[in-house]
């Protein structure tokens, strides 16, 4: 925070007049008013536009994009900006990308005990309709998940 921004914040937060704050910090009032009333510099204008663009891309992604993916999107829109600058802007704005949930393996031993082995690893049945086997597979599609179940007997 700059000295001038601090003086301005004292007025809004603590009702300290600008003249008193300027005197206490040893700066002239004319300098403060010149700072307050000046037009934004080209750099500040670009930073404001960039901030709006970052927020727009972040909101369009549903809050899932981090600085690298936002950087890719902005570079496609002909912005010349680094991922570190975007990361700094996102931190200033309080934007945090949601982390992807990790897929958990379904073949690992969980808290429940494994099912008992009723066929004792003998996969050839002595007669028809004695042992049944099945399998279920998850198939990811654009419309959602599909499950394929197969059941056969030996």
Short mmCIF file of N, CA and C in Angstrom, two decimals:
data_model
loop_
_atom_site.label_atom_id
_atom_site.label_comp_id
_atom_site.label_asym_id
_atom_site.label_seq_id
_atom_site.Cartn_x
_atom_site.Cartn_y
_atom_site.Cartn_z
N UNK A 1 0.85 -1.17 0.00
CA UNK A 1 0.00 0.00 0.00
C UNK A 1 0.90 1.23 0.00
N UNK A 2 0.57 2.18 -0.85
CA UNK A 2 1.36 3.40 -0.92
C UNK A 2 0.96 4.35 0.20
N UNK A 3 1.78 5.38 0.40
CA UNK A 3 1.51 6.37 1.45
C UNK A 3 0.18 7.06 1.17
N UNK A 4 -0.04 7.44 -0.08
CA UNK A 4 -1.28 8.15 -0.44
C UNK A 4 -2.50 7.25 -0.22
N UNK A 5 -2.38 5.99 -0.57
CA UNK A 5 -3.49 5.07 -0.36
C UNK A 5 -3.76 4.89 1.14
N UNK A 6 -2.70 4.91 1.93
CA UNK A 6 -2.85 4.81 3.38
C UNK A 6 -3.59 6.02 3.93
N UNK A 7 -3.22 7.20 3.44
CA UNK A 7 -3.89 8.43 3.89
C UNK A 7 -5.38 8.36 3.52
N UNK A 8 -5.69 7.94 2.31
CA UNK A 8 -7.07 7.84 1.89
C UNK A 8 -7.84 6.82 2.73
N UNK A 9 -7.20 5.71 3.08
CA UNK A 9 -7.88 4.69 3.87
C UNK A 9 -8.14 5.17 5.29
N UNK A 10 -7.26 6.03 5.83
CA UNK A 10 -7.47 6.55 7.17
C UNK A 10 -8.73 7.41 7.23
N UNK A 11 -9.00 8.11 6.15
CA UNK A 11 -10.21 8.94 6.10
C UNK A 11 -11.46 8.07 6.10
N UNK A 12 -11.46 7.01 5.31
CA UNK A 12 -12.66 6.18 5.19
C UNK A 12 -12.82 5.24 6.38
N UNK A 13 -11.73 4.74 6.94
CA UNK A 13 -11.83 3.74 8.00
C UNK A 13 -11.91 4.34 9.40
N UNK A 14 -11.19 5.48 9.62
CA UNK A 14 -11.09 6.01 10.98
C UNK A 14 -11.51 7.47 11.09
N UNK A 15 -12.05 8.05 10.04
CA UNK A 15 -12.48 9.45 10.03
C UNK A 15 -11.35 10.43 10.38
N UNK A 16 -10.13 10.08 9.97
CA UNK A 16 -8.99 10.99 10.17
C UNK A 16 -8.92 11.90 8.95
N UNK A 17 -8.99 13.23 9.14
CA UNK A 17 -8.93 14.14 7.99
C UNK A 17 -7.62 14.00 7.22
N UNK A 18 -7.69 14.27 5.92
CA UNK A 18 -6.49 14.15 5.09
C UNK A 18 -5.38 15.06 5.57
N UNK A 19 -5.73 16.28 6.01
CA UNK A 19 -4.72 17.24 6.45
C UNK A 19 -3.95 16.71 7.64
N UNK A 20 -4.65 16.09 8.59
CA UNK A 20 -3.98 15.55 9.78
C UNK A 20 -3.07 14.38 9.39
N UNK A 21 -3.57 13.48 8.55
CA UNK A 21 -2.77 12.32 8.14
C UNK A 21 -1.54 12.76 7.34
N UNK A 22 -1.70 13.76 6.46
CA UNK A 22 -0.56 14.25 5.68
C UNK A 22 0.49 14.87 6.60
N UNK A 23 0.04 15.67 7.58
CA UNK A 23 0.96 16.30 8.51
C UNK A 23 1.70 15.24 9.33
N UNK A 24 0.99 14.22 9.79
CA UNK A 24 1.61 13.17 10.61
C UNK A 24 2.64 12.37 9.83
N UNK A 25 2.42 12.19 8.52
CA UNK A 25 3.35 11.41 7.70
C UNK A 25 4.40 12.27 7.01
N UNK A 26 4.29 13.58 7.15
CA UNK A 26 5.31 14.47 6.59
C UNK A 26 5.22 14.63 5.08
N UNK A 27 4.02 14.60 4.51
CA UNK A 27 3.84 14.85 3.08
C UNK A 27 2.91 16.04 2.92
N UNK A 28 3.02 16.70 1.79
CA UNK A 28 2.18 17.88 1.57
C UNK A 28 0.79 17.46 1.13
N UNK A 29 -0.18 18.29 1.49
CA UNK A 29 -1.56 18.00 1.10
C UNK A 29 -1.72 18.11 -0.42
N UNK A 30 -1.01 19.04 -1.02
CA UNK A 30 -1.13 19.22 -2.47
C UNK A 30 -0.66 17.96 -3.21
N UNK A 31 0.41 17.35 -2.70
CA UNK A 31 0.88 16.10 -3.31
C UNK A 31 -0.20 15.04 -3.20
N UNK A 32 -0.85 14.90 -2.03
CA UNK A 32 -1.89 13.89 -1.83
C UNK A 32 -3.06 14.12 -2.78
N UNK A 33 -3.53 15.38 -2.89
CA UNK A 33 -4.67 15.66 -3.76
C UNK A 33 -4.31 15.46 -5.23
N UNK A 34 -3.06 15.74 -5.57
CA UNK A 34 -2.61 15.49 -6.95
C UNK A 34 -2.65 13.98 -7.22
N UNK A 35 -2.21 13.19 -6.26
CA UNK A 35 -2.24 11.73 -6.41
C UNK A 35 -3.68 11.23 -6.53
N UNK A 36 -4.57 11.77 -5.66
CA UNK A 36 -5.94 11.31 -5.62
C UNK A 36 -6.70 11.63 -6.91
N UNK A 37 -6.45 12.79 -7.49
CA UNK A 37 -7.23 13.26 -8.64
C UNK A 37 -6.60 12.93 -9.99
N UNK A 38 -5.46 12.26 -9.99
CA UNK A 38 -4.80 12.00 -11.27
C UNK A 38 -5.54 10.93 -12.07
N UNK A 39 -5.35 10.96 -13.38
CA UNK A 39 -5.93 9.93 -14.26
C UNK A 39 -5.10 8.66 -14.13
N UNK A 40 -5.74 7.51 -14.35
CA UNK A 40 -4.96 6.25 -14.30
C UNK A 40 -3.91 6.21 -15.41
N UNK A 41 -2.78 5.63 -15.10
CA UNK A 41 -1.72 5.48 -16.09
C UNK A 41 -2.10 4.37 -17.06
N UNK A 42 -1.44 4.29 -18.22
CA UNK A 42 -1.74 3.19 -19.15
C UNK A 42 -1.53 1.81 -18.52
N UNK A 43 -0.52 1.70 -17.67
CA UNK A 43 -0.26 0.43 -17.01
C UNK A 43 -1.41 0.06 -16.07
N UNK A 44 -1.91 1.04 -15.32
CA UNK A 44 -3.03 0.78 -14.42
C UNK A 44 -4.30 0.43 -15.21
N UNK A 45 -4.49 1.09 -16.33
CA UNK A 45 -5.64 0.78 -17.18
C UNK A 45 -5.59 -0.63 -17.72
N UNK A 46 -4.38 -1.04 -18.18
CA UNK A 46 -4.22 -2.41 -18.68
C UNK A 46 -4.43 -3.42 -17.56
N UNK A 47 -3.93 -3.11 -16.36
CA UNK A 47 -4.08 -4.02 -15.24
C UNK A 47 -5.57 -4.19 -14.87
N UNK A 48 -6.33 -3.10 -14.94
CA UNK A 48 -7.76 -3.16 -14.65
C UNK A 48 -8.48 -4.04 -15.68
N UNK A 49 -8.14 -3.85 -16.96
CA UNK A 49 -8.76 -4.68 -18.01
C UNK A 49 -8.38 -6.15 -17.85
N UNK A 50 -7.10 -6.38 -17.49
CA UNK A 50 -6.63 -7.75 -17.29
C UNK A 50 -7.35 -8.40 -16.11
N UNK A 51 -7.55 -7.64 -15.05
CA UNK A 51 -8.26 -8.15 -13.89
C UNK A 51 -9.68 -8.56 -14.26
N UNK A 52 -10.35 -7.73 -15.05
CA UNK A 52 -11.70 -8.06 -15.50
C UNK A 52 -11.70 -9.31 -16.36
N UNK A 53 -10.70 -9.44 -17.24
CA UNK A 53 -10.62 -10.61 -18.12
C UNK A 53 -10.36 -11.88 -17.31
N UNK A 54 -9.49 -11.80 -16.30
CA UNK A 54 -9.20 -12.96 -15.45
C UNK A 54 -10.46 -13.40 -14.72
N UNK A 55 -11.18 -12.44 -14.15
CA UNK A 55 -12.41 -12.78 -13.43
C UNK A 55 -13.45 -13.40 -14.37
N UNK A 56 -13.55 -12.87 -15.60
CA UNK A 56 -14.51 -13.38 -16.56
C UNK A 56 -14.20 -14.84 -16.94
N UNK A 57 -12.92 -15.13 -17.21
CA UNK A 57 -12.54 -16.51 -17.58
C UNK A 57 -12.72 -17.44 -16.38
N UNK A 58 -12.36 -16.97 -15.19
CA UNK A 58 -12.51 -17.80 -13.99
C UNK A 58 -13.98 -18.13 -13.75
N UNK A 59 -14.85 -17.15 -13.86
CA UNK A 59 -16.28 -17.38 -13.66
C UNK A 59 -16.86 -18.28 -14.75
N UNK A 60 -16.39 -18.12 -15.99
CA UNK A 60 -16.88 -18.95 -17.09
C UNK A 60 -16.48 -20.42 -16.90
N UNK A 61 -15.36 -20.65 -16.21
CA UNK A 61 -14.91 -22.02 -15.98
C UNK A 61 -15.61 -22.67 -14.80
N UNK A 62 -16.46 -21.92 -14.12
CA UNK A 62 -17.12 -22.46 -12.94
C UNK A 62 -16.20 -22.51 -11.74
N UNK A 63 -15.14 -21.72 -11.78
CA UNK A 63 -14.21 -21.68 -10.66
C UNK A 63 -13.22 -22.83 -10.63
N UNK A 64 -13.04 -23.49 -11.76
CA UNK A 64 -12.14 -24.65 -11.78
C UNK A 64 -10.78 -24.35 -12.39
N UNK A 65 -10.65 -23.26 -13.15
CA UNK A 65 -9.38 -22.97 -13.81
C UNK A 65 -8.40 -22.30 -12.85
N UNK A 66 -7.15 -22.72 -12.91
CA UNK A 66 -6.08 -22.06 -12.19
C UNK A 66 -5.36 -21.11 -13.13
N UNK A 67 -4.25 -20.54 -12.66
CA UNK A 67 -3.55 -19.54 -13.46
C UNK A 67 -3.00 -20.08 -14.79
N UNK A 68 -2.50 -21.33 -14.88
CA UNK A 68 -2.02 -21.79 -16.18
C UNK A 68 -3.12 -21.87 -17.24
N UNK A 69 -4.28 -22.41 -16.86
CA UNK A 69 -5.36 -22.54 -17.84
C UNK A 69 -5.99 -21.20 -18.16
N UNK A 70 -6.08 -20.31 -17.18
CA UNK A 70 -6.58 -18.97 -17.47
C UNK A 70 -5.60 -18.26 -18.40
N UNK A 71 -4.30 -18.46 -18.18
CA UNK A 71 -3.29 -17.88 -19.06
C UNK A 71 -3.44 -18.37 -20.48
N UNK A 72 -3.69 -19.65 -20.65
CA UNK A 72 -3.91 -20.19 -22.00
C UNK A 72 -5.11 -19.54 -22.67
N UNK A 73 -6.20 -19.41 -21.91
CA UNK A 73 -7.41 -18.79 -22.46
C UNK A 73 -7.15 -17.33 -22.86
N UNK A 74 -6.46 -16.60 -21.99
CA UNK A 74 -6.20 -15.19 -22.28
C UNK A 74 -5.25 -15.01 -23.46
N UNK A 75 -4.28 -15.91 -23.58
CA UNK A 75 -3.36 -15.82 -24.73
C UNK A 75 -4.10 -16.14 -26.03
N UNK A 76 -5.12 -17.00 -25.96
CA UNK A 76 -5.94 -17.23 -27.15
C UNK A 76 -6.74 -15.99 -27.52
N UNK A 77 -7.03 -15.16 -26.51
CA UNK A 77 -7.75 -13.91 -26.74
C UNK A 77 -6.77 -12.76 -27.04
N UNK A 78 -5.52 -13.07 -27.35
CA UNK A 78 -4.44 -12.16 -27.75
C UNK A 78 -3.91 -11.28 -26.61
N UNK A 79 -4.03 -11.73 -25.37
CA UNK A 79 -3.37 -11.05 -24.27
C UNK A 79 -1.93 -11.53 -24.21
N UNK A 80 -1.00 -10.64 -23.87
CA UNK A 80 0.39 -11.02 -23.63
C UNK A 80 0.62 -10.91 -22.14
N UNK A 81 0.53 -12.05 -21.45
CA UNK A 81 0.60 -12.05 -19.99
C UNK A 81 1.19 -13.37 -19.52
N UNK A 82 1.91 -13.33 -18.40
CA UNK A 82 2.52 -14.55 -17.87
C UNK A 82 1.60 -15.20 -16.85
N UNK A 83 1.83 -16.48 -16.61
CA UNK A 83 1.04 -17.21 -15.62
C UNK A 83 1.27 -16.66 -14.22
N UNK A 84 2.50 -16.19 -13.94
CA UNK A 84 2.79 -15.64 -12.61
C UNK A 84 2.01 -14.36 -12.36
N UNK A 85 1.85 -13.52 -13.38
CA UNK A 85 1.06 -12.30 -13.23
C UNK A 85 -0.39 -12.66 -12.96
N UNK A 86 -0.91 -13.66 -13.65
CA UNK A 86 -2.28 -14.09 -13.44
C UNK A 86 -2.44 -14.69 -12.05
N UNK A 87 -1.44 -15.44 -11.60
CA UNK A 87 -1.50 -16.02 -10.25
C UNK A 87 -1.54 -14.91 -9.20
N UNK A 88 -0.75 -13.85 -9.41
CA UNK A 88 -0.74 -12.72 -8.48
C UNK A 88 -2.10 -12.02 -8.47
N UNK A 89 -2.67 -11.81 -9.65
CA UNK A 89 -3.99 -11.18 -9.73
C UNK A 89 -5.06 -12.04 -9.05
N UNK A 90 -5.00 -13.34 -9.29
CA UNK A 90 -5.97 -14.22 -8.66
C UNK A 90 -5.84 -14.19 -7.14
N UNK A 91 -4.61 -14.14 -6.65
CA UNK A 91 -4.41 -14.06 -5.20
C UNK A 91 -4.96 -12.74 -4.65
N UNK A 92 -4.73 -11.64 -5.39
CA UNK A 92 -5.25 -10.34 -4.95
C UNK A 92 -6.78 -10.33 -4.93
N UNK A 93 -7.39 -11.03 -5.89
CA UNK A 93 -8.85 -11.07 -5.98
C UNK A 93 -9.47 -12.14 -5.08
N UNK A 94 -8.62 -13.00 -4.52
CA UNK A 94 -9.13 -14.08 -3.68
C UNK A 94 -9.74 -15.22 -4.47
N UNK A 95 -9.31 -15.39 -5.73
CA UNK A 95 -9.83 -16.47 -6.58
C UNK A 95 -8.96 -17.70 -6.40
N UNK A 96 -9.57 -18.80 -6.02
CA UNK A 96 -8.84 -20.05 -5.83
C UNK A 96 -9.56 -21.12 -6.63
N UNK A 97 -8.83 -21.80 -7.49
CA UNK A 97 -9.44 -22.85 -8.31
C UNK A 97 -9.77 -24.05 -7.44
N UNK A 98 -10.90 -24.67 -7.75
CA UNK A 98 -11.27 -25.89 -7.04
C UNK A 98 -10.39 -27.02 -7.54
N UNK A 99 -9.87 -27.78 -6.62
CA UNK A 99 -9.02 -28.91 -6.99
C UNK A 99 -9.88 -30.05 -7.51
N UNK A 100 -9.37 -30.74 -8.51
CA UNK A 100 -10.08 -31.90 -9.03
C UNK A 100 -10.06 -33.01 -7.99
N UNK A 101 -11.19 -33.70 -7.89
CA UNK A 101 -11.23 -34.83 -6.98
C UNK A 101 -10.46 -35.98 -7.59
N UNK A 102 -9.65 -36.59 -6.79
CA UNK A 102 -8.87 -37.72 -7.28
C UNK A 102 -9.76 -38.94 -7.38
N UNK A 103 -9.55 -39.68 -8.46
CA UNK A 103 -10.26 -40.95 -8.61
C UNK A 103 -9.69 -41.93 -7.63
N UNK A 104 -10.54 -42.57 -6.92
CA UNK A 104 -10.02 -43.55 -5.98
C UNK A 104 -10.10 -44.93 -6.61
N UNK A 105 -9.07 -45.69 -6.40
CA UNK A 105 -9.02 -47.03 -6.97
C UNK A 105 -10.03 -47.94 -6.29
N UNK A 106 -10.74 -48.69 -7.07
CA UNK A 106 -11.76 -49.57 -6.52
C UNK A 106 -11.23 -50.96 -6.20
N UNK A 107 -9.98 -51.23 -6.58
CA UNK A 107 -9.44 -52.57 -6.34
C UNK A 107 -8.65 -52.66 -5.05
N UNK A 108 -8.50 -51.54 -4.36
CA UNK A 108 -7.75 -51.57 -3.10
C UNK A 108 -8.64 -52.06 -1.96
N UNK A 109 -8.01 -52.67 -1.01
CA UNK A 109 -8.73 -53.15 0.15
C UNK A 109 -9.28 -51.96 0.92
N UNK A 110 -10.55 -51.95 1.19
CA UNK A 110 -11.17 -50.87 1.94
C UNK A 110 -11.30 -51.24 3.40
N UNK A 111 -12.24 -50.62 4.07
CA UNK A 111 -12.45 -50.90 5.48
C UNK A 111 -13.28 -52.17 5.69
N UNK A 112 -14.08 -52.50 4.68
CA UNK A 112 -14.88 -53.71 4.79
C UNK A 112 -14.04 -54.92 4.41
N UNK A 113 -14.30 -56.07 5.00
CA UNK A 113 -13.54 -57.26 4.62
C UNK A 113 -13.93 -57.72 3.22
N UNK A 114 -13.01 -58.42 2.58
CA UNK A 114 -13.27 -58.93 1.23
C UNK A 114 -14.34 -60.00 1.29
N UNK A 115 -15.04 -60.17 0.18
CA UNK A 115 -16.09 -61.20 0.11
C UNK A 115 -15.45 -62.58 0.20
N UNK A 116 -16.14 -63.51 0.78
CA UNK A 116 -15.56 -64.86 0.91
C UNK A 116 -15.43 -65.53 -0.46
N UNK A 117 -14.41 -66.34 -0.60
CA UNK A 117 -14.16 -67.06 -1.85
C UNK A 117 -14.93 -68.37 -1.82
N UNK A 118 -16.16 -68.33 -2.34
CA UNK A 118 -17.04 -69.51 -2.26
C UNK A 118 -16.66 -70.60 -3.25
N UNK A 119 -15.95 -70.27 -4.32
CA UNK A 119 -15.59 -71.30 -5.31
C UNK A 119 -14.18 -71.82 -5.07
N UNK A 120 -13.51 -71.32 -4.07
CA UNK A 120 -12.16 -71.77 -3.69
C UNK A 120 -11.19 -71.76 -4.86
N UNK A 121 -11.32 -70.71 -5.69
CA UNK A 121 -10.46 -70.50 -6.85
C UNK A 121 -10.58 -71.63 -7.89
N UNK A 122 -11.63 -72.40 -7.86
CA UNK A 122 -11.89 -73.42 -8.86
C UNK A 122 -12.89 -72.81 -9.84
N UNK A 123 -12.40 -72.35 -10.98
CA UNK A 123 -13.24 -71.61 -11.91
C UNK A 123 -13.91 -72.52 -12.95
N UNK A 124 -13.66 -73.79 -12.92
CA UNK A 124 -14.37 -74.70 -13.81
C UNK A 124 -15.43 -75.42 -12.98
N UNK A 125 -16.66 -75.31 -13.41
CA UNK A 125 -17.78 -75.88 -12.65
C UNK A 125 -17.94 -77.35 -13.00
N UNK A 126 -18.32 -78.17 -12.04
CA UNK A 126 -18.51 -79.61 -12.32
C UNK A 126 -19.76 -79.88 -13.14
N UNK A 127 -20.74 -78.98 -13.09
CA UNK A 127 -21.98 -79.19 -13.85
C UNK A 127 -22.54 -77.82 -14.23
N UNK A 128 -23.43 -77.76 -15.26
CA UNK A 128 -24.02 -76.47 -15.63
C UNK A 128 -24.88 -75.91 -14.49
N UNK A 129 -24.96 -74.62 -14.45
CA UNK A 129 -25.80 -73.89 -13.52
C UNK A 129 -25.38 -74.08 -12.06
N UNK A 130 -24.07 -74.32 -11.85
CA UNK A 130 -23.56 -74.47 -10.49
C UNK A 130 -22.82 -73.21 -10.05
N UNK A 131 -21.98 -72.64 -10.91
CA UNK A 131 -21.20 -71.45 -10.57
C UNK A 131 -21.51 -70.35 -11.57
N UNK A 132 -21.78 -69.18 -11.06
CA UNK A 132 -22.07 -68.02 -11.89
C UNK A 132 -20.97 -67.00 -11.71
N UNK A 133 -20.62 -66.31 -12.80
CA UNK A 133 -19.60 -65.26 -12.74
C UNK A 133 -20.20 -63.98 -13.29
N UNK A 134 -19.66 -62.87 -12.87
CA UNK A 134 -20.16 -61.59 -13.38
C UNK A 134 -19.06 -60.55 -13.38
N UNK A 135 -19.29 -59.53 -14.17
CA UNK A 135 -18.32 -58.43 -14.25
C UNK A 135 -19.11 -57.16 -14.52
N UNK A 136 -18.61 -56.06 -14.01
CA UNK A 136 -19.25 -54.77 -14.24
C UNK A 136 -18.16 -53.77 -14.61
N UNK A 137 -18.39 -53.03 -15.69
CA UNK A 137 -17.42 -52.07 -16.19
C UNK A 137 -18.08 -50.71 -16.33
N UNK A 138 -17.35 -49.68 -15.93
CA UNK A 138 -17.84 -48.30 -16.07
C UNK A 138 -17.29 -47.72 -17.37
N UNK A 139 -18.17 -47.14 -18.18
CA UNK A 139 -17.77 -46.54 -19.45
C UNK A 139 -18.13 -45.06 -19.39
N UNK A 140 -17.12 -44.20 -19.49
CA UNK A 140 -17.35 -42.75 -19.45
C UNK A 140 -17.75 -42.26 -20.83
N UNK A 141 -18.88 -41.56 -20.93
CA UNK A 141 -19.34 -40.98 -22.20
C UNK A 141 -19.53 -39.48 -21.99
N UNK A 142 -19.82 -38.76 -23.07
CA UNK A 142 -20.05 -37.33 -22.96
C UNK A 142 -21.34 -37.02 -22.21
N UNK A 143 -22.29 -37.92 -22.23
CA UNK A 143 -23.56 -37.71 -21.55
C UNK A 143 -23.55 -38.19 -20.11
N UNK A 144 -22.48 -38.82 -19.67
CA UNK A 144 -22.38 -39.33 -18.31
C UNK A 144 -21.80 -40.73 -18.32
N UNK A 145 -21.89 -41.38 -17.18
CA UNK A 145 -21.33 -42.72 -17.04
C UNK A 145 -22.35 -43.77 -17.44
N UNK A 146 -21.85 -44.81 -18.12
CA UNK A 146 -22.66 -45.98 -18.42
C UNK A 146 -22.02 -47.18 -17.74
N UNK A 147 -22.82 -48.12 -17.33
CA UNK A 147 -22.32 -49.31 -16.68
C UNK A 147 -22.70 -50.53 -17.50
N UNK A 148 -21.72 -51.36 -17.80
CA UNK A 148 -21.93 -52.58 -18.58
C UNK A 148 -21.78 -53.76 -17.61
N UNK A 149 -22.82 -54.52 -17.46
CA UNK A 149 -22.78 -55.67 -16.56
C UNK A 149 -22.91 -56.95 -17.38
N UNK A 150 -22.09 -57.92 -17.08
CA UNK A 150 -22.09 -59.20 -17.80
C UNK A 150 -22.24 -60.32 -16.75
N UNK A 151 -23.09 -61.25 -17.03
CA UNK A 151 -23.31 -62.36 -16.13
C UNK A 151 -23.32 -63.64 -16.96
N UNK A 152 -22.57 -64.64 -16.55
CA UNK A 152 -22.57 -65.90 -17.27
C UNK A 152 -22.42 -67.04 -16.27
N UNK A 153 -22.81 -68.22 -16.72
CA UNK A 153 -22.66 -69.38 -15.85
C UNK A 153 -21.79 -70.42 -16.55
N UNK A 154 -21.32 -71.31 -15.75
CA UNK A 154 -20.46 -72.37 -16.31
C UNK A 154 -21.08 -73.71 -16.02
#
